[in-house]
Coordinates of C-alpha atoms in Angstrom, one line a residue:
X1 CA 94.5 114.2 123.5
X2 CA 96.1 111.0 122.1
X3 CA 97.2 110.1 125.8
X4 CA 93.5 109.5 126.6
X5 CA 92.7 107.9 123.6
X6 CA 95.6 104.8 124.2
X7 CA 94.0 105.0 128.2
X8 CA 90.1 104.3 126.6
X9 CA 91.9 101.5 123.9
X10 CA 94.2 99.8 126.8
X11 CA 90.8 99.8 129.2
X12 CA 88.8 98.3 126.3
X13 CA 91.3 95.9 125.4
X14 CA 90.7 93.0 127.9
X15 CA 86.7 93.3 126.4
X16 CA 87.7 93.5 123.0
X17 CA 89.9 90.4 123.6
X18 CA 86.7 88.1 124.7
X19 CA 84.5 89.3 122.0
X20 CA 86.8 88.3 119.3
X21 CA 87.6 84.7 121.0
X22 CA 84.1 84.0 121.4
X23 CA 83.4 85.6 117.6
X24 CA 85.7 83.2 116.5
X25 CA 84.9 80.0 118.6
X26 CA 81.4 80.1 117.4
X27 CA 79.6 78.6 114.5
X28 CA 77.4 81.2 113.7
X29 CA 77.7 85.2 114.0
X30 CA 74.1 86.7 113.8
X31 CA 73.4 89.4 111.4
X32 CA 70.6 91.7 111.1
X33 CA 69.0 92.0 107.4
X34 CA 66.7 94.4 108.3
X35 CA 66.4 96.1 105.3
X36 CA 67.0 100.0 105.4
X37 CA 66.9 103.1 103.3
X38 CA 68.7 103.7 100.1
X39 CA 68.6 107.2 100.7
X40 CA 67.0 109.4 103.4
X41 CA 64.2 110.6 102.0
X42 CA 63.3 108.0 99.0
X43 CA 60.3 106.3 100.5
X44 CA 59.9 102.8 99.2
X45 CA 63.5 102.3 98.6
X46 CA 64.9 99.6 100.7
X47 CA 67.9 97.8 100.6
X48 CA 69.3 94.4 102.4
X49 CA 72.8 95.9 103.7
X50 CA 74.0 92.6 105.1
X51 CA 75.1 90.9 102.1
X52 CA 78.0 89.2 103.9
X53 CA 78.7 85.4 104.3
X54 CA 80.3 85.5 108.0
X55 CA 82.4 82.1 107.6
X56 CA 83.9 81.3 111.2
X57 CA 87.2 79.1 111.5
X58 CA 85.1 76.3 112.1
X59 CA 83.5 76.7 109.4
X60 CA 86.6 77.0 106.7
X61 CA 88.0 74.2 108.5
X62 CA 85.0 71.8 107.8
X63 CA 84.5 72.8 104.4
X64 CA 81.5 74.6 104.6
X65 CA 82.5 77.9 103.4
X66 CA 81.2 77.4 100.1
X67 CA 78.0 76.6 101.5
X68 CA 77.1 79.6 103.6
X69 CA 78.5 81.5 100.1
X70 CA 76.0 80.0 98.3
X71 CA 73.3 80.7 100.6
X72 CA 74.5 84.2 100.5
X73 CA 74.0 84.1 97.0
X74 CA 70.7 83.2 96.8
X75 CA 69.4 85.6 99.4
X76 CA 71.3 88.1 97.2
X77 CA 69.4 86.3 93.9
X78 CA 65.9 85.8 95.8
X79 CA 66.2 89.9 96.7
X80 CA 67.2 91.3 93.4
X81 CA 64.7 89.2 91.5
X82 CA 62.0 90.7 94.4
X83 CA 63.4 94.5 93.5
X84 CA 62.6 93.3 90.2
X85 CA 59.1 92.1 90.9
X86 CA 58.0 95.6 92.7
X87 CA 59.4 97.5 89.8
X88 CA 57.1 95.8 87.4
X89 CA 53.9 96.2 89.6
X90 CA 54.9 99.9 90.2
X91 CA 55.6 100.7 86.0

């Protein structure tokens, strides 16, 4: 079974190679903050999963790490104080 496994992983390899050149080469790596369910079942409970500041080489090496942190932060900031918000108007 494991034979099979390394075959798949050694095919992939070449693929996985590219994607993680270009990941790295780029400026930017998208993310999707569509917000999803807390738990199955809870209607009206959403949360923003993608609370991740993706900082590229480029970016560390021009200093602008602390930047895209701090816009991360305020997208965490702007959501919470949202959650807050519908709280109020559903008590």
């Amino acid at each position: 079974m494991c034979d099979w496994m390394r075959q798949c992983a050694e095919l992939a390899s070449p693929l996985y190679e590219l994607m993680k050149q270009r990941t790295l080469s780029s400026k930017v790596v998208q993310t999707d903050d569509t917000p999803v369910p807390a738990l199955p079942g809870f209607t009206g409970r959403l949360r923003l999963y993608s609370a991740t500041g993706f900082v590229t080489p480029a970016d560390m090496l021009a200093g602008r790490q602390r930047a895209i942190h701090a816009a991360r932060d305020r997208k965490l900031e702007e959501a919470r104080r949202q959650r807050q918000l519908r709280r109020r108007q559903a008590a």
